[in-house]
GROMACS .gro file of C-alpha atoms in nm:
model
  388
    1MET     CA    1  10.289   9.156   9.171
    2PRO     CA    2  10.109   8.838   9.053
    3ALA     CA    3   9.745   8.827   9.075
    4LEU     CA    4   9.573   8.558   9.400
    5TRP     CA    5   9.247   8.434   9.279
    6GLU     CA    6   9.119   8.303   9.587
    7PHE     CA    7   8.759   8.039   9.552
    8GLN     CA    8   8.613   7.925   9.854
    9LEU     CA    9   8.343   7.718   9.933
   10SER     CA   10   8.165   7.694  10.285
   11ASN     CA   11   7.918   7.570  10.529
   12LEU     CA   12   7.807   7.733  10.882
   13LYS     CA   13   7.609   7.514  11.068
   14GLU     CA   14   7.377   7.571  11.392
   15ASP     CA   15   7.122   7.364  11.537
   16GLY     CA   16   7.062   7.167  11.243
   17GLN     CA   17   7.051   7.481  11.053
   18ASN     CA   18   7.300   7.607  10.791
   19ILE     CA   19   7.443   7.903  10.575
   20SER     CA   20   7.640   7.777  10.267
   21SER     CA   21   7.854   7.966  10.020
   22PHE     CA   22   8.075   7.968   9.732
   23ASN     CA   23   8.263   8.254   9.694
   24PHE     CA   24   8.592   8.435   9.520
   25TYR     CA   25   8.813   8.723   9.489
   26LYS     CA   26   9.058   8.866   9.260
   27LYS     CA   27   9.367   9.053   9.446
   28ASP     CA   28   9.645   9.233   9.269
   29GLN     CA   29   9.886   9.552   9.431
   30ARG     CA   30   9.549   9.724   9.431
   31ASN     CA   31   9.368   9.493   9.672
   32LYS     CA   32   9.047   9.332   9.590
   33THR     CA   33   9.009   9.391   9.209
   34LEU     CA   34   8.681   9.153   9.170
   35PHE     CA   35   8.464   8.930   9.390
   36PHE     CA   36   8.195   8.735   9.389
   37LYS     CA   37   7.974   8.548   9.627
   38ILE     CA   38   7.658   8.304   9.601
   39ALA     CA   39   7.512   8.214   9.935
   40ASN     CA   40   7.206   8.041  10.069
   41ASN     CA   41   7.059   8.110  10.438
   42ASN     CA   42   6.848   7.833  10.603
   43LEU     CA   43   7.016   8.035  10.946
   44ASN     CA   44   6.689   8.139  11.138
   45ASN     CA   45   6.756   8.379  11.384
   46ARG     CA   46   6.686   8.697  11.490
   47ASN     CA   47   7.057   8.913  11.323
   48GLU     CA   48   6.971   8.779  10.961
   49MET     CA   49   6.682   8.667  10.705
   50ARG     CA   50   6.680   8.368  10.494
   51VAL     CA   51   6.735   8.487  10.162
   52LYS     CA   52   6.932   8.339   9.857
   53GLU     CA   53   7.163   8.584   9.760
   54ILE     CA   54   7.394   8.674   9.496
   55THR     CA   55   7.658   8.962   9.518
   56GLY     CA   56   7.940   9.058   9.276
   57GLY     CA   57   8.178   9.406   9.198
   58ALA     CA   58   8.452   9.513   9.016
   59VAL     CA   59   8.736   9.756   9.032
   60LEU     CA   60   8.847   9.859   8.667
   61PHE     CA   61   9.113  10.125   8.561
   62PRO     CA   62   8.907  10.182   8.176
   63ILE     CA   63   9.210  10.356   8.034
   64ASN     CA   64   9.534  10.205   8.032
   65ASP     CA   65   9.511  10.020   8.309
   66ASP     CA   66   9.616  10.333   8.471
   67ASP     CA   67   9.550  10.464   8.804
   68HIS     CA   68   9.440  10.793   8.710
   69LEU     CA   69   9.067  10.710   8.669
   70GLN     CA   70   8.915  10.411   8.875
   71LEU     CA   71   8.531  10.271   8.837
   72ASP     CA   72   8.402  10.066   9.100
   73ILE     CA   73   8.033   9.925   9.068
   74GLY     CA   74   7.887   9.617   9.275
   75GLY     CA   75   7.542   9.488   9.350
   76THR     CA   76   7.315   9.257   9.545
   77TYR     CA   77   7.028   9.098   9.492
   78ASP     CA   78   6.830   8.856   9.702
   79VAL     CA   79   6.506   8.651   9.778
   80MET     CA   80   6.411   8.566  10.153
   81LYS     CA   81   6.294   8.231  10.136
   82ASP     CA   82   6.010   8.251  10.342
   83THR     CA   83   5.806   8.537  10.196
   84SER     CA   84   5.964   8.509   9.825
   85LEU     CA   85   6.029   8.915   9.881
   86PRO     CA   86   6.284   9.061   9.663
   87GLY     CA   87   6.570   9.301   9.758
   88LYS     CA   88   6.847   9.450   9.537
   89ALA     CA   89   7.145   9.681   9.611
   90PHE     CA   90   7.390   9.863   9.398
   91TYR     CA   91   7.685  10.116   9.433
   92SER     CA   92   7.880  10.257   9.172
   93ARG     CA   93   8.166  10.523   9.216
   94ILE     CA   94   8.379  10.731   9.019
   95THR     CA   95   8.756  10.800   9.136
   96PHE     CA   96   8.977  11.035   8.951
   97ARG     CA   97   9.357  11.148   9.065
   98PRO     CA   98   9.514  11.408   8.805
   99GLN     CA   99   9.823  11.423   9.021
  100SER     CA  100   9.976  11.209   9.316
  101ASN     CA  101   9.823  11.470   9.578
  102LEU     CA  102   9.479  11.535   9.462
  103TRP     CA  103   9.165  11.303   9.389
  104PHE     CA  104   8.828  11.372   9.307
  105ARG     CA  105   8.564  11.101   9.340
  106PHE     CA  106   8.171  11.074   9.267
  107GLY     CA  107   7.983  10.794   9.472
  108SER     CA  108   7.573  10.692   9.436
  109GLU     CA  109   7.427  10.377   9.584
  110TYR     CA  110   7.064  10.253   9.630
  111PHE     CA  111   6.866   9.992   9.816
  112ASP     CA  112   6.535   9.818   9.717
  113GLY     CA  113   6.458   9.598   9.996
  114TYR     CA  114   6.314   9.502  10.395
  115THR     CA  115   6.390   9.557  10.694
  116PHE     CA  116   6.250   9.380  10.992
  117GLY     CA  117   5.915   9.567  11.115
  118SER     CA  118   5.796   9.633  11.430
  119ARG     CA  119   5.422   9.576  11.323
  120SER     CA  120   5.430   9.379  11.074
  121PRO     CA  121   5.763   9.098  11.023
  122TYR     CA  122   5.915   9.322  10.709
  123ARG     CA  123   5.882   9.694  10.587
  124SER     CA  124   5.982   9.775  10.285
  125THR     CA  125   6.254  10.033  10.300
  126ILE     CA  126   6.393  10.252   9.960
  127LEU     CA  127   6.731  10.420  10.046
  128ASN     CA  128   6.945  10.614   9.780
  129SER     CA  129   7.267  10.853   9.832
  130ASN     CA  130   7.455  11.042   9.604
  131TYR     CA  131   7.821  11.212   9.729
  132PHE     CA  132   8.087  11.375   9.600
  133VAL     CA  133   8.456  11.370   9.778
  134GLY     CA  134   8.775  11.611   9.713
  135LYS     CA  135   9.082  11.592   9.872
  136VAL     CA  136   9.423  11.743   9.860
  137VAL     CA  137   9.769  11.697  10.020
  138VAL     CA  138   9.985  11.928  10.119
  139SER     CA  139  10.322  11.812  10.275
  140SER     CA  140  10.229  11.595  10.566
  141PHE     CA  141   9.838  11.746  10.562
  142SER     CA  142   9.579  11.595  10.392
  143LEU     CA  143   9.200  11.768  10.355
  144ILE     CA  144   8.918  11.616  10.229
  145GLY     CA  145   8.590  11.783  10.153
  146LEU     CA  146   8.236  11.572  10.102
  147VAL     CA  147   7.845  11.703  10.016
  148GLY     CA  148   7.627  11.436   9.963
  149LYS     CA  149   7.232  11.360   9.956
  150GLY     CA  150   7.040  11.088  10.032
  151LYS     CA  151   6.627  10.951  10.080
  152ILE     CA  152   6.547  10.725  10.320
  153ASP     CA  153   6.205  10.679  10.272
  154ASN     CA  154   6.096  10.955  10.096
  155GLN     CA  155   6.282  11.149  10.336
  156MET     CA  156   6.608  11.347  10.171
  157ASN     CA  157   6.877  11.436  10.374
  158THR     CA  158   7.149  11.664  10.278
  159ARG     CA  159   7.484  11.629  10.465
  160TYR     CA  160   7.813  11.840  10.419
  161GLY     CA  161   8.140  11.755  10.583
  162PHE     CA  162   8.536  11.783  10.604
  163ALA     CA  163   8.798  11.572  10.779
  164GLY     CA  164   9.166  11.610  10.798
  165ILE     CA  165   9.456  11.405  10.820
  166VAL     CA  166   9.786  11.461  10.955
  167GLU     CA  167  10.089  11.229  10.929
  168GLY     CA  168  10.365  11.243  11.187
  169PRO     CA  169  10.681  11.114  11.261
  170PHE     CA  170  10.782  10.724  11.321
  171ASN     CA  171  10.439  10.662  11.091
  172LEU     CA  172  10.209  10.767  11.319
  173PHE     CA  173   9.855  10.966  11.139
  174VAL     CA  174   9.555  11.141  11.296
  175LEU     CA  175   9.244  11.134  11.127
  176GLY     CA  176   8.975  11.377  11.208
  177GLY     CA  177   8.644  11.447  11.019
  178TYR     CA  178   8.291  11.602  11.094
  179ILE     CA  179   7.972  11.568  10.888
  180LYS     CA  180   7.686  11.781  10.906
  181SER     CA  181   7.317  11.683  10.807
  182THR     CA  182   7.001  11.791  10.742
  183GLN     CA  183   6.831  11.543  11.017
  184GLN     CA  184   7.089  11.633  11.363
  185LYS     CA  185   7.055  11.254  11.516
  186GLU     CA  186   7.237  11.179  11.122
  187ASN     CA  187   7.503  11.419  11.211
  188VAL     CA  188   7.849  11.217  11.227
  189ARG     CA  189   8.184  11.271  11.389
  190THR     CA  190   8.510  11.031  11.264
  191LEU     CA  191   8.841  11.002  11.479
  192ALA     CA  192   9.127  10.776  11.367
  193ILE     CA  193   9.445  10.734  11.561
  194GLY     CA  194   9.722  10.494  11.406
  195ARG     CA  195  10.055  10.371  11.307
  196TRP     CA  196  10.109  10.269  10.954
  197ALA     CA  197  10.401   9.995  10.849
  198PRO     CA  198  10.725  10.050  10.677
  199PHE     CA  199  10.722   9.844  10.327
  200ARG     CA  200  11.039   9.718  10.492
  201PRO     CA  201  10.978   9.554  10.829
  202ASP     CA  202  11.128   9.791  11.109
  203GLY     CA  203  11.006   9.511  11.413
  204LEU     CA  204  10.758   9.745  11.536
  205PRO     CA  205  10.402   9.657  11.536
  206SER     CA  206  10.150   9.846  11.377
  207SER     CA  207   9.807   9.979  11.476
  208ILE     CA  208   9.449  10.139  11.430
  209PHE     CA  209   9.179  10.271  11.597
  210ILE     CA  210   8.852  10.413  11.458
  211TRP     CA  211   8.551  10.576  11.617
  212LYS     CA  212   8.236  10.673  11.468
  213HIS     CA  213   7.937  10.825  11.660
  214LYS     CA  214   7.634  10.974  11.586
  215GLU     CA  215   7.292  11.015  11.773
  216SER     CA  216   7.191  10.667  11.902
  217TYR     CA  217   7.490  10.525  11.710
  218ASP     CA  218   7.840  10.405  11.807
  219PHE     CA  219   8.078  10.192  11.647
  220GLN     CA  220   8.456  10.156  11.694
  221LEU     CA  221   8.707   9.941  11.522
  222GLY     CA  222   9.098   9.834  11.644
  223GLY     CA  223   9.335   9.651  11.514
  224LEU     CA  224   9.765   9.553  11.561
  225PHE     CA  225   9.969   9.397  11.328
  226TRP     CA  226  10.325   9.308  11.403
  227GLY     CA  227  10.546   9.086  11.283
  228GLN     CA  228  10.800   9.053  11.011
  229LYS     CA  229  10.506   8.984  10.752
  230ASN     CA  230  10.291   9.301  10.807
  231LEU     CA  231  10.087   9.414  10.494
  232PHE     CA  232   9.927   9.713  10.704
  233VAL     CA  233  10.106   9.982  10.542
  234HIS     CA  234  10.051  10.350  10.441
  235PRO     CA  235   9.796  10.348  10.148
  236ALA     CA  236   9.605  10.071  10.402
  237ALA     CA  237   9.615  10.261  10.677
  238VAL     CA  238   9.533  10.630  10.493
  239GLY     CA  239   9.277  10.440  10.275
  240MET     CA  240   9.090  10.249  10.553
  241SER     CA  241   9.085  10.547  10.728
  242GLN     CA  242   8.915  10.802  10.533
  243GLY     CA  243   8.670  10.503  10.369
  244MET     CA  244   8.488  10.492  10.759
  245PHE     CA  245   8.492  10.890  10.683
  246ILE     CA  246   8.366  10.877  10.352
  247SER     CA  247   8.125  10.583  10.420
  248SER     CA  248   7.903  10.794  10.666
  249THR     CA  249   7.721  10.933  10.389
  250ALA     CA  250   7.722  10.602  10.177
  251LEU     CA  251   7.420  10.295  10.298
  252ARG     CA  252   7.549  10.041  10.559
  253GLU     CA  253   7.375   9.770  10.338
  254ASN     CA  254   7.672   9.806  10.072
  255SER     CA  255   7.999   9.800  10.385
  256GLU     CA  256   8.046   9.468  10.301
  257LEU     CA  257   8.035   9.487   9.902
  258ARG     CA  258   8.227   9.833   9.893
  259GLN     CA  259   8.509   9.682  10.099
  260GLY     CA  260   8.528   9.336   9.896
  261GLN     CA  261   8.444   9.144  10.240
  262LEU     CA  262   8.286   8.873  10.103
  263MET     CA  263   8.453   8.570  10.248
  264SER     CA  264   8.278   8.333  10.501
  265ILE     CA  265   8.600   8.329  10.718
  266THR     CA  266   8.793   8.603  10.652
  267ASP     CA  267   9.152   8.621  10.526
  268ASP     CA  268   9.232   8.972  10.698
  269TYR     CA  269   9.450   8.782  10.938
  270ARG     CA  270   9.712   8.651  10.685
  271ASN     CA  271   9.831   9.057  10.642
  272ALA     CA  272  10.013   9.019  10.957
  273ASP     CA  273  10.248   8.702  11.176
  274ILE     CA  274   9.966   8.820  11.460
  275THR     CA  275   9.710   9.052  11.421
  276LEU     CA  276   9.474   9.134  11.720
  277PHE     CA  277   9.125   9.315  11.616
  278TYR     CA  278   8.844   9.481  11.837
  279VAL     CA  279   8.535   9.577  11.693
  280TYR     CA  280   8.197   9.721  11.915
  281LEU     CA  281   7.882   9.864  11.773
  282ASP     CA  282   7.616   9.993  12.000
  283GLN     CA  283   7.287  10.126  11.818
  284ALA     CA  284   6.985  10.217  11.967
  285ILE     CA  285   6.670  10.121  11.848
  286GLN     CA  286   6.296  10.248  11.952
  287MET     CA  287   6.072   9.942  12.095
  288GLY     CA  288   5.817  10.131  12.175
  289PRO     CA  289   5.685  10.465  12.270
  290GLY     CA  290   5.965  10.690  12.440
  291LYS     CA  291   6.120  10.357  12.478
  292LEU     CA  292   6.451  10.257  12.384
  293ASN     CA  293   6.660   9.958  12.343
  294HIS     CA  294   6.980   9.870  12.213
  295VAL     CA  295   7.125   9.630  11.930
  296GLY     CA  296   7.472   9.530  11.902
  297PHE     CA  297   7.781   9.344  11.995
  298ARG     CA  298   8.147   9.353  12.099
  299ALA     CA  299   8.452   9.090  11.963
  300ILE     CA  300   8.798   9.059  12.038
  301GLU     CA  301   8.979   8.842  11.781
  302LEU     CA  302   9.335   8.753  11.818
  303PHE     CA  303   9.516   8.586  11.576
  304LYS     CA  304   9.874   8.398  11.510
  305VAL     CA  305  10.029   8.286  11.155
  306PHE     CA  306  10.305   8.042  11.194
  307ASP     CA  307  10.432   8.146  10.872
  308GLU     CA  308  10.739   7.951  10.895
  309ALA     CA  309  10.639   7.598  11.022
  310ARG     CA  310  10.588   7.340  10.778
  311PHE     CA  311  10.533   6.936  10.730
  312SER     CA  312  10.523   6.707  10.455
  313ILE     CA  313  10.247   6.922  10.250
  314LEU     CA  314  10.123   7.080  10.502
  315SER     CA  315  10.273   7.457  10.574
  316LYS     CA  316  10.111   7.746  10.785
  317PRO     CA  317   9.910   7.686  11.055
  318VAL     CA  318   9.709   7.939  11.201
  319ILE     CA  319   9.499   7.974  11.505
  320GLY     CA  320   9.227   8.198  11.631
  321VAL     CA  321   9.030   8.284  11.936
  322PHE     CA  322   8.768   8.480  11.938
  323TYR     CA  323   8.531   8.688  12.259
  324ASN     CA  324   8.185   8.788  12.168
  325GLU     CA  325   7.982   9.016  12.301
  326GLU     CA  326   7.596   9.050  12.192
  327THR     CA  327   7.281   9.206  12.263
  328ASN     CA  328   6.979   9.185  12.160
  329PRO     CA  329   6.632   9.312  12.272
  330GLU     CA  330   6.355   9.052  12.420
  331PHE     CA  331   6.044   9.069  12.545
  332ASN     CA  332   5.994   9.007  12.919
  333MET     CA  333   5.607   8.856  12.999
  334VAL     CA  334   5.719   8.972  13.340
  335THR     CA  335   5.713   9.323  13.264
  336ARG     CA  336   5.594   9.324  12.965
  337ASN     CA  337   5.802   9.498  12.783
  338PHE     CA  338   6.146   9.466  12.565
  339VAL     CA  339   6.448   9.456  12.773
  340ASP     CA  340   6.794   9.426  12.681
  341GLN     CA  341   7.035   9.066  12.689
  342GLN     CA  342   7.294   9.039  12.673
  343ASN     CA  343   7.514   8.709  12.576
  344SER     CA  344   7.890   8.643  12.590
  345PHE     CA  345   8.071   8.331  12.413
  346PHE     CA  346   8.438   8.234  12.265
  347SER     CA  347   8.481   8.098  11.946
  348PHE     CA  348   8.797   7.953  11.784
  349GLN     CA  349   8.978   7.878  11.477
  350ALA     CA  350   9.236   7.645  11.323
  351GLY     CA  351   9.332   7.684  10.994
  352ILE     CA  352   9.617   7.541  10.773
  353THR     CA  353   9.763   7.553  10.418
  354ILE     CA  354   9.844   7.221  10.240
  355GLN     CA  355  10.037   7.208   9.924
  356GLU     CA  356  10.088   7.586   9.887
  357SER     CA  357   9.733   7.548   9.703
  358PHE     CA  358   9.446   7.472   9.957
  359ILE     CA  359   9.341   7.678  10.242
  360LEU     CA  360   9.119   7.488  10.532
  361ASN     CA  361   8.985   7.656  10.838
  362VAL     CA  362   8.730   7.560  11.111
  363ILE     CA  363   8.579   7.790  11.349
  364ASN     CA  364   8.396   7.654  11.644
  365VAL     CA  365   8.131   7.851  11.865
  366PRO     CA  366   8.127   7.535  12.153
  367GLN     CA  367   7.890   7.773  12.315
  368LYS     CA  368   7.600   7.770  12.068
  369SER     CA  369   7.721   7.383  11.895
  370GLU     CA  370   7.795   7.588  11.597
  371TRP     CA  371   8.052   7.509  11.310
  372THR     CA  372   8.160   7.713  11.026
  373VAL     CA  373   8.432   7.515  10.791
  374ALA     CA  374   8.563   7.678  10.490
  375LEU     CA  375   8.781   7.569  10.186
  376SER     CA  376   9.008   7.789   9.943
  377PHE     CA  377   9.176   7.705   9.641
  378VAL     CA  378   9.444   7.995   9.617
  379TYR     CA  379   9.647   8.040   9.291
  380MET     CA  380   9.852   8.300   9.142
  381VAL     CA  381   9.876   8.459   8.805
  382ASP     CA  382  10.184   8.666   8.671
  383ARG     CA  383  10.098   8.978   8.385
  384ASN     CA  384  10.236   8.714   8.114
  385ASN     CA  385   9.937   8.437   8.258
  386GLU     CA  386  10.198   8.197   8.407
  387THR     CA  387  10.021   8.041   8.701
  388ARG     CA  388  10.249   7.974   8.979
   0.00000   0.00000   0.00000
């Protein structure tokens, strides 16, 4: 399979403020093996800090380009524009596969930066996590064991857990896992269920639903993919499910970096002719003595790619319709308390491929007067460095 390189320039604008970024990645049959991002965030809102950011990572196979040994490395450095306070994040993983039904992984992650504070605008925080994972596959059953230790602002937390994956008929699978922590509030349950697509399409959709729960935290992720082009095959389905389980002992600050998901407008819609995503997050936060509020969102995203459509130099148009709900605490001047406020809105995406090399995507959020425009240049290189 030739390696695919994609370079993307993007700009998001809302009420005169903007986020501009440059991103690129390299992708081959092993998924994304090189990725990079430079961003300038001038958007002043509750959920994001105004930062200048540089992020990069790589997946390496240092011994003869062989899958038996894999090294993942990456990091982020940013500076808050309003204060010049720096933030640093780093992750590394070593994966060893001595045989096809057995693998081991050691991971280490670190974050030194700032979060929004309650009494002061920003609060310094230092996080780290080290973990070891082993997996064995016997026929249609897989067992995963995990042990890890992490520090959150000088408080140590030890974790250990197990997960099992059962693969059934018709490409169906289910994962169940539990991680126990020193701090009870960090105990995590993970459930995943779905169906992967065969390498030769059978006309049936593939799907996945993942649920992660711990005290004061709920996360759900669902996907449905169908069409003659359906790339949600066995390695993607199982890898995504077990990755969600393992990530419970890693740092959320590095989640996008670990997945190589740095693009301003995602390329996930290209993995099927029709794609439906569902994402839900709810997290309780303490805004005062004995008072819990909630931060979260719910999103439903539907994409349709017209893969056979062509007109002159234009091809593969895509349309997307998204429904979004956001929940944030706001201070009520009457009750003198923070109350959860929810707002909902629709957004729309349209995209087109130009001369098989350029991809233009636009997302509009009418209710927020928000526009995101991204232009990508894509090319493929085979192992003999012949571009096509």
